[in-house]
């Protein structure tokens, strides 16, 4: 009997294509959430970014509340909230309110990065993000969401007692250290920062403390991000993926803009010296037919002993993004949900 594949989840940044309004970008992400909910993906996470022409996901808690009304069973969460941009109390209030309104459907993924440029980070009145300070803020946030305690003067209301599950996010070994010390599940951002993936996972597993007072899981629990694009043919998948490559080049070269349409040749539109930026940013990618992508995802999950994969897809046409997730769900064997709550095989 074949070994069951690990669960698949979705990471979304509310991408905006050239000529698309911010409102339409949000509508398209809500439509995607509704679809992957029906397809049977485990989680739909949204990542905090500020001051971006390409990503309309600055106010994650507001977006997730909107998505909650459009979905039924998929877990929703931040992938993540950049905690030094906020006070732990306010984050507890926002996500505690979501949990109070919608029940146990939310995850709270936490990161240290600014999610923006230095000037915008300063405008956010950002705290240091240094590891000891960050770990303390995570513990404070967890306490606000925990059980009521006698004598506590500062409380998250609503939020107290909701115990929204925490995940630690990271693109280096720093997040892995905090996740291990606090006994939290760990998600690595290999979809855009793959260089320290194995080092971070090894450190996390070696130092994991199940006996920590803050522990939320009893063993090291890992997830990693992957760039994915599925199409009927390899040629079409490669062509559509040029949108994501152009996005990566723009981000790395300081030329932000909404997503570009796909091109026949990157070399024809990108200066030679900038071409390496696409592969450096997105070396963890699975692009091709359903069979090809599934084989590569299985190998990646096995090589890094992952408990879950979180995939992200960028296309200029939002319908082709949804098609990619449909094709992947069918090929992976994700169990789709019917309106009655039963499961059926996912179809394209």
Short mmCIF file of C-alpha atoms in Angstrom, two decimals:
data_model
loop_
_atom_site.label_atom_id
_atom_site.label_comp_id
_atom_site.label_asym_id
_atom_site.label_seq_id
_atom_site.Cartn_x
_atom_site.Cartn_y
_atom_site.Cartn_z
CA UNK A 1 0.00 0.00 0.00
CA UNK A 2 1.51 3.41 -0.96
CA UNK A 3 2.55 5.80 1.78
CA UNK A 4 0.00 8.62 2.20
CA UNK A 5 1.20 11.94 0.87
CA UNK A 6 1.64 14.83 3.28
CA UNK A 7 -1.14 17.44 3.41
CA UNK A 8 -1.05 20.39 1.03
CA UNK A 9 -1.75 23.98 2.05
CA UNK A 10 -1.86 27.28 0.14
CA UNK A 11 0.05 30.52 0.71
CA UNK A 12 -1.46 33.64 -0.84
CA UNK A 13 -0.17 37.23 -0.93
CA UNK A 14 -3.14 38.74 -2.81
CA UNK A 15 -1.12 39.27 -6.00
CA UNK A 16 -2.17 42.08 -8.33
CA UNK A 17 -1.56 41.84 -12.07
CA UNK A 18 -0.85 44.75 -14.42
CA UNK A 19 -4.10 46.63 -15.07
CA UNK A 20 -5.88 45.10 -12.05
CA UNK A 21 -7.30 47.22 -9.24
CA UNK A 22 -6.52 46.39 -5.60
CA UNK A 23 -10.20 45.58 -5.07
CA UNK A 24 -10.15 43.05 -7.91
CA UNK A 25 -6.96 41.47 -6.54
CA UNK A 26 -8.70 40.93 -3.21
CA UNK A 27 -11.78 39.51 -4.94
CA UNK A 28 -9.58 37.05 -6.84
CA UNK A 29 -7.87 35.85 -3.67
CA UNK A 30 -11.24 35.33 -2.00
CA UNK A 31 -12.33 33.31 -5.05
CA UNK A 32 -9.14 31.25 -4.75
CA UNK A 33 -9.77 30.62 -1.06
CA UNK A 34 -13.31 29.47 -1.82
CA UNK A 35 -12.00 27.07 -4.48
CA UNK A 36 -9.18 25.51 -2.47
CA UNK A 37 -11.59 25.11 0.44
CA UNK A 38 -13.85 23.03 -1.79
CA UNK A 39 -10.88 21.14 -3.23
CA UNK A 40 -9.78 19.98 0.23
CA UNK A 41 -6.49 21.79 0.86
CA UNK A 42 -5.66 21.90 4.58
CA UNK A 43 -4.85 25.59 5.13
CA UNK A 44 -5.11 28.93 3.37
CA UNK A 45 -2.55 31.35 4.77
CA UNK A 46 -2.05 35.00 3.87
CA UNK A 47 1.27 36.81 4.30
CA UNK A 48 1.76 40.35 5.59
CA UNK A 49 3.42 42.74 3.13
CA UNK A 50 3.47 46.55 3.20
CA UNK A 51 3.98 49.20 0.53
CA UNK A 52 4.00 46.66 -2.31
CA UNK A 53 2.67 47.30 -5.80
CA UNK A 54 2.41 43.54 -6.34
CA UNK A 55 0.83 42.28 -3.09
CA UNK A 56 -2.34 43.65 -1.50
CA UNK A 57 -1.93 41.74 1.78
CA UNK A 58 -0.94 44.44 4.27
CA UNK A 59 -3.96 43.97 6.59
CA UNK A 60 -3.97 40.20 6.99
CA UNK A 61 -6.48 39.95 9.83
CA UNK A 62 -9.04 41.98 7.85
CA UNK A 63 -8.51 39.84 4.76
CA UNK A 64 -8.82 36.61 6.73
CA UNK A 65 -12.08 37.76 8.26
CA UNK A 66 -13.39 38.40 4.75
CA UNK A 67 -12.17 34.99 3.57
CA UNK A 68 -13.76 33.28 6.58
CA UNK A 69 -17.20 34.33 5.39
CA UNK A 70 -16.51 32.86 1.93
CA UNK A 71 -15.21 29.46 3.10
CA UNK A 72 -16.49 26.61 5.24
CA UNK A 73 -13.87 24.19 6.54
CA UNK A 74 -10.35 25.11 5.44
CA UNK A 75 -8.06 26.41 8.20
CA UNK A 76 -7.16 30.07 7.73
CA UNK A 77 -4.13 31.85 9.03
CA UNK A 78 -1.30 34.29 8.75
CA UNK A 79 1.77 33.18 6.91
CA UNK A 80 2.66 35.30 8.63
CA UNK A 81 2.09 38.23 10.89
CA UNK A 82 5.40 40.09 11.21
CA UNK A 83 5.20 40.40 14.97
CA UNK A 84 7.74 43.22 15.48
CA UNK A 85 5.42 45.42 13.38
CA UNK A 86 2.66 45.08 16.00
CA UNK A 87 2.08 44.89 19.72
CA UNK A 88 1.41 41.32 20.91
CA UNK A 89 -1.77 42.52 22.62
CA UNK A 90 -3.25 43.90 19.41
CA UNK A 91 -2.41 40.73 17.48
CA UNK A 92 -4.08 38.69 20.22
CA UNK A 93 -7.16 40.92 20.00
CA UNK A 94 -7.37 40.69 16.20
CA UNK A 95 -6.94 36.93 15.94
CA UNK A 96 -8.83 36.28 19.14
CA UNK A 97 -11.75 38.19 17.65
CA UNK A 98 -11.57 36.09 14.48
CA UNK A 99 -11.57 32.90 16.55
CA UNK A 100 -14.47 34.19 18.64
CA UNK A 101 -16.49 34.92 15.51
CA UNK A 102 -15.58 31.88 13.42
CA UNK A 103 -14.41 29.20 15.85
CA UNK A 104 -11.32 27.02 15.74
CA UNK A 105 -10.33 27.66 12.13
CA UNK A 106 -7.36 30.00 12.57
CA UNK A 107 -3.60 29.60 12.77
CA UNK A 108 -1.27 32.42 13.76
CA UNK A 109 2.01 32.18 11.89
CA UNK A 110 4.63 34.59 13.23
CA UNK A 111 7.69 36.05 11.56
CA UNK A 112 10.46 38.53 12.39
CA UNK A 113 11.06 40.14 8.97
CA UNK A 114 9.58 43.57 8.23
CA UNK A 115 7.73 42.45 5.12
CA UNK A 116 8.67 45.74 3.46
CA UNK A 117 11.45 48.24 2.79
CA UNK A 118 13.36 50.01 5.62
CA UNK A 119 11.52 53.33 5.31
CA UNK A 120 8.10 51.68 5.47
CA UNK A 121 9.29 49.53 8.37
CA UNK A 122 10.24 52.70 10.24
CA UNK A 123 6.78 54.16 9.52
CA UNK A 124 5.26 51.06 11.12
CA UNK A 125 7.10 51.96 14.37
CA UNK A 126 8.73 48.56 14.20
CA UNK A 127 10.44 47.05 17.27
CA UNK A 128 13.89 45.47 17.09
CA UNK A 129 13.08 41.93 15.98
CA UNK A 130 16.18 40.67 17.83
CA UNK A 131 15.80 37.02 18.80
CA UNK A 132 15.49 37.44 22.61
CA UNK A 133 13.01 40.31 22.22
CA UNK A 134 11.06 38.42 19.58
CA UNK A 135 10.86 35.25 21.67
CA UNK A 136 9.51 37.30 24.57
CA UNK A 137 6.86 38.89 22.36
CA UNK A 138 5.78 35.44 21.13
CA UNK A 139 5.43 34.24 24.73
CA UNK A 140 3.41 37.36 25.61
CA UNK A 141 1.11 36.79 22.65
CA UNK A 142 0.59 33.17 23.62
CA UNK A 143 -0.27 34.19 27.18
CA UNK A 144 -2.86 36.71 25.97
CA UNK A 145 -4.57 33.94 23.96
CA UNK A 146 -4.29 31.41 26.80
CA UNK A 147 -6.53 30.56 29.71
CA UNK A 148 -7.62 33.39 32.04
CA UNK A 149 -5.26 33.94 34.97
CA UNK A 150 -6.18 35.50 38.29
CA UNK A 151 -4.67 38.92 38.80
CA UNK A 152 -3.78 39.55 35.15
CA UNK A 153 -4.29 43.28 34.57
CA UNK A 154 -3.76 43.38 30.78
CA UNK A 155 -6.09 41.05 28.91
CA UNK A 156 -7.05 40.38 25.29
CA UNK A 157 -10.84 40.59 25.22
CA UNK A 158 -12.00 38.92 23.06
CA UNK A 159 -9.10 36.57 22.58
CA UNK A 160 -8.41 35.27 26.04
CA UNK A 161 -9.03 31.53 26.17
CA UNK A 162 -9.21 31.06 22.37
CA UNK A 163 -5.73 29.48 22.29
CA UNK A 164 -5.26 30.20 18.59
CA UNK A 165 -2.45 27.80 17.51
CA UNK A 166 0.91 29.47 16.93
CA UNK A 167 3.39 28.59 14.18
CA UNK A 168 6.89 30.01 13.93
CA UNK A 169 7.96 31.10 10.44
CA UNK A 170 11.53 31.53 9.31
CA UNK A 171 13.82 32.08 6.34
CA UNK A 172 17.01 31.44 8.36
CA UNK A 173 18.14 29.65 11.51
CA UNK A 174 16.84 32.47 13.74
CA UNK A 175 13.20 31.46 13.48
CA UNK A 176 14.21 27.82 13.93
CA UNK A 177 15.91 28.64 17.23
CA UNK A 178 12.83 30.39 18.59
CA UNK A 179 10.49 27.63 17.39
CA UNK A 180 12.65 24.95 19.02
CA UNK A 181 13.06 26.80 22.32
CA UNK A 182 9.33 27.49 22.62
CA UNK A 183 8.16 24.08 21.37
CA UNK A 184 6.21 25.48 18.40
CA UNK A 185 5.65 24.04 14.91
CA UNK A 186 7.99 25.54 12.31
CA UNK A 187 7.37 26.60 8.70
CA UNK A 188 10.39 27.47 6.56
CA UNK A 189 10.13 30.00 3.72
CA UNK A 190 12.01 27.92 1.15
CA UNK A 191 9.81 29.34 -1.61
CA UNK A 192 11.84 32.57 -1.53
CA UNK A 193 14.85 31.92 0.77
CA UNK A 194 15.96 28.31 0.26
CA UNK A 195 19.65 28.56 1.18
CA UNK A 196 19.38 27.62 4.88
CA UNK A 197 16.48 25.17 4.63
CA UNK A 198 18.31 22.02 5.72
CA UNK A 199 20.40 23.81 8.35
CA UNK A 200 17.31 25.41 9.89
CA UNK A 201 15.31 22.18 9.94
CA UNK A 202 18.20 20.26 11.52
CA UNK A 203 18.72 22.91 14.19
CA UNK A 204 15.00 22.99 14.95
CA UNK A 205 14.77 19.22 15.34
CA UNK A 206 17.96 18.96 17.41
CA UNK A 207 16.97 21.68 19.88
CA UNK A 208 13.21 21.16 20.03
CA UNK A 209 11.86 21.33 23.59
CA UNK A 210 8.63 19.43 24.07
CA UNK A 211 8.90 20.25 27.79
CA UNK A 212 8.87 24.03 27.27
CA UNK A 213 6.07 25.78 29.13
CA UNK A 214 5.04 27.37 25.84
CA UNK A 215 5.10 24.10 23.82
CA UNK A 216 2.12 23.58 21.53
CA UNK A 217 3.23 20.32 19.85
CA UNK A 218 4.86 17.26 21.42
CA UNK A 219 7.38 16.66 18.64
CA UNK A 220 9.15 18.71 15.95
CA UNK A 221 6.52 19.59 13.35
CA UNK A 222 7.62 21.05 10.03
CA UNK A 223 6.25 22.64 6.90
CA UNK A 224 8.08 24.26 3.97
CA UNK A 225 7.09 26.59 1.15
CA UNK A 226 7.30 25.64 -2.53
CA UNK A 227 6.70 27.59 -5.74
CA UNK A 228 4.32 25.54 -7.87
CA UNK A 229 2.76 25.96 -11.28
CA UNK A 230 0.81 23.13 -12.91
CA UNK A 231 -0.42 23.16 -16.50
CA UNK A 232 -1.46 20.55 -19.08
CA UNK A 233 1.98 20.65 -20.76
CA UNK A 234 5.52 21.42 -19.63
CA UNK A 235 5.79 24.09 -22.29
CA UNK A 236 2.73 25.97 -21.06
CA UNK A 237 3.82 25.68 -17.43
CA UNK A 238 7.27 27.08 -18.24
CA UNK A 239 5.70 29.92 -20.20
CA UNK A 240 3.25 30.86 -17.45
CA UNK A 241 5.99 30.68 -14.81
CA UNK A 242 7.85 33.57 -16.46
CA UNK A 243 5.39 35.85 -14.63
CA UNK A 244 6.74 34.58 -11.30
CA UNK A 245 10.32 34.89 -12.54
CA UNK A 246 9.77 38.49 -13.61
CA UNK A 247 8.21 39.18 -10.21
CA UNK A 248 11.30 37.79 -8.46
CA UNK A 249 13.63 39.87 -10.64
CA UNK A 250 11.64 43.02 -9.91
CA UNK A 251 11.70 42.39 -6.16
CA UNK A 252 15.41 41.62 -6.04
CA UNK A 253 16.42 44.51 -8.28
CA UNK A 254 14.27 47.13 -6.55
CA UNK A 255 11.83 47.65 -9.43
CA UNK A 256 8.46 46.85 -7.82
CA UNK A 257 5.37 46.60 -10.00
CA UNK A 258 2.22 44.51 -10.38
CA UNK A 259 2.65 41.09 -11.98
CA UNK A 260 3.73 41.09 -15.61
CA UNK A 261 2.11 38.93 -18.30
CA UNK A 262 4.16 35.86 -19.30
CA UNK A 263 6.80 36.26 -21.99
CA UNK A 264 8.24 33.94 -24.60
CA UNK A 265 11.82 34.60 -23.47
CA UNK A 266 13.12 36.17 -20.28
CA UNK A 267 16.40 36.96 -22.00
CA UNK A 268 14.54 39.12 -24.52
CA UNK A 269 13.08 41.44 -21.86
CA UNK A 270 15.51 41.23 -18.91
CA UNK A 271 19.12 42.52 -18.87
CA UNK A 272 21.59 39.64 -18.80
CA UNK A 273 23.04 40.66 -15.44
CA UNK A 274 19.59 40.39 -13.79
CA UNK A 275 18.63 36.94 -15.11
CA UNK A 276 20.30 35.01 -12.22
CA UNK A 277 17.98 36.77 -9.74
CA UNK A 278 15.00 34.67 -10.86
CA UNK A 279 16.58 31.32 -10.06
CA UNK A 280 18.26 32.51 -6.87
CA UNK A 281 14.91 33.65 -5.49
CA UNK A 282 12.90 30.63 -6.62
CA UNK A 283 15.19 27.61 -6.74
CA UNK A 284 12.62 25.57 -4.80
CA UNK A 285 10.08 25.31 -7.58
CA UNK A 286 7.98 22.55 -9.11
CA UNK A 287 6.76 23.60 -12.56
CA UNK A 288 5.23 21.31 -15.16
CA UNK A 289 2.52 18.74 -15.74
CA UNK A 290 0.61 17.28 -12.80
CA UNK A 291 2.65 14.08 -12.85
CA UNK A 292 5.97 15.93 -12.94
CA UNK A 293 5.04 18.31 -10.13
CA UNK A 294 3.70 15.54 -7.89
CA UNK A 295 6.87 13.50 -8.32
CA UNK A 296 9.05 16.48 -7.41
CA UNK A 297 6.90 17.48 -4.43
CA UNK A 298 6.98 13.94 -3.07
CA UNK A 299 10.77 13.85 -3.38
CA UNK A 300 11.12 17.26 -1.69
CA UNK A 301 8.86 16.30 1.22
CA UNK A 302 10.68 13.00 1.71
CA UNK A 303 14.17 14.50 1.45
CA UNK A 304 13.42 17.02 4.21
CA UNK A 305 11.08 14.78 6.26
CA UNK A 306 8.32 17.36 6.15
CA UNK A 307 4.93 17.00 7.80
CA UNK A 308 3.22 19.37 5.37
CA UNK A 309 3.84 21.41 2.21
CA UNK A 310 2.57 24.94 1.64
CA UNK A 311 2.54 25.92 -2.02
CA UNK A 312 2.26 29.28 -3.70
CA UNK A 313 1.40 30.01 -7.33
CA UNK A 314 1.64 33.20 -9.37
CA UNK A 315 0.04 33.64 -12.77
CA UNK A 316 -0.93 36.79 -14.62
CA UNK A 317 -4.42 35.36 -15.21
CA UNK A 318 -6.09 34.45 -11.88
CA UNK A 319 -8.14 31.71 -13.54
CA UNK A 320 -4.93 29.91 -14.52
CA UNK A 321 -3.79 30.16 -10.91
CA UNK A 322 -7.00 28.43 -9.81
CA UNK A 323 -6.58 25.85 -12.58
CA UNK A 324 -3.09 25.04 -11.30
CA UNK A 325 -4.45 24.36 -7.81
CA UNK A 326 -7.27 22.22 -9.25
CA UNK A 327 -4.88 20.11 -11.29
CA UNK A 328 -2.50 19.71 -8.36
CA UNK A 329 -5.31 18.67 -6.01
CA UNK A 330 -6.48 15.97 -8.40
CA UNK A 331 -2.98 14.64 -9.03
CA UNK A 332 -2.03 14.71 -5.34
CA UNK A 333 -5.22 12.93 -4.31
CA UNK A 334 -6.57 15.71 -2.10
CA UNK A 335 -10.06 14.85 -0.88
CA UNK A 336 -12.56 17.53 -1.91
CA UNK A 337 -15.54 18.48 0.24
CA UNK A 338 -19.16 18.47 -0.86
CA UNK A 339 -21.71 20.91 0.47
CA UNK A 340 -22.88 18.20 2.88
CA UNK A 341 -19.40 17.89 4.35
CA UNK A 342 -18.60 14.53 2.73
CA UNK A 343 -15.38 13.98 0.79
CA UNK A 344 -15.10 13.28 -2.90
CA UNK A 345 -12.12 12.93 -5.22
CA UNK A 346 -10.87 16.33 -6.39
CA UNK A 347 -11.47 16.97 -10.09
CA UNK A 348 -10.32 19.57 -12.56
#
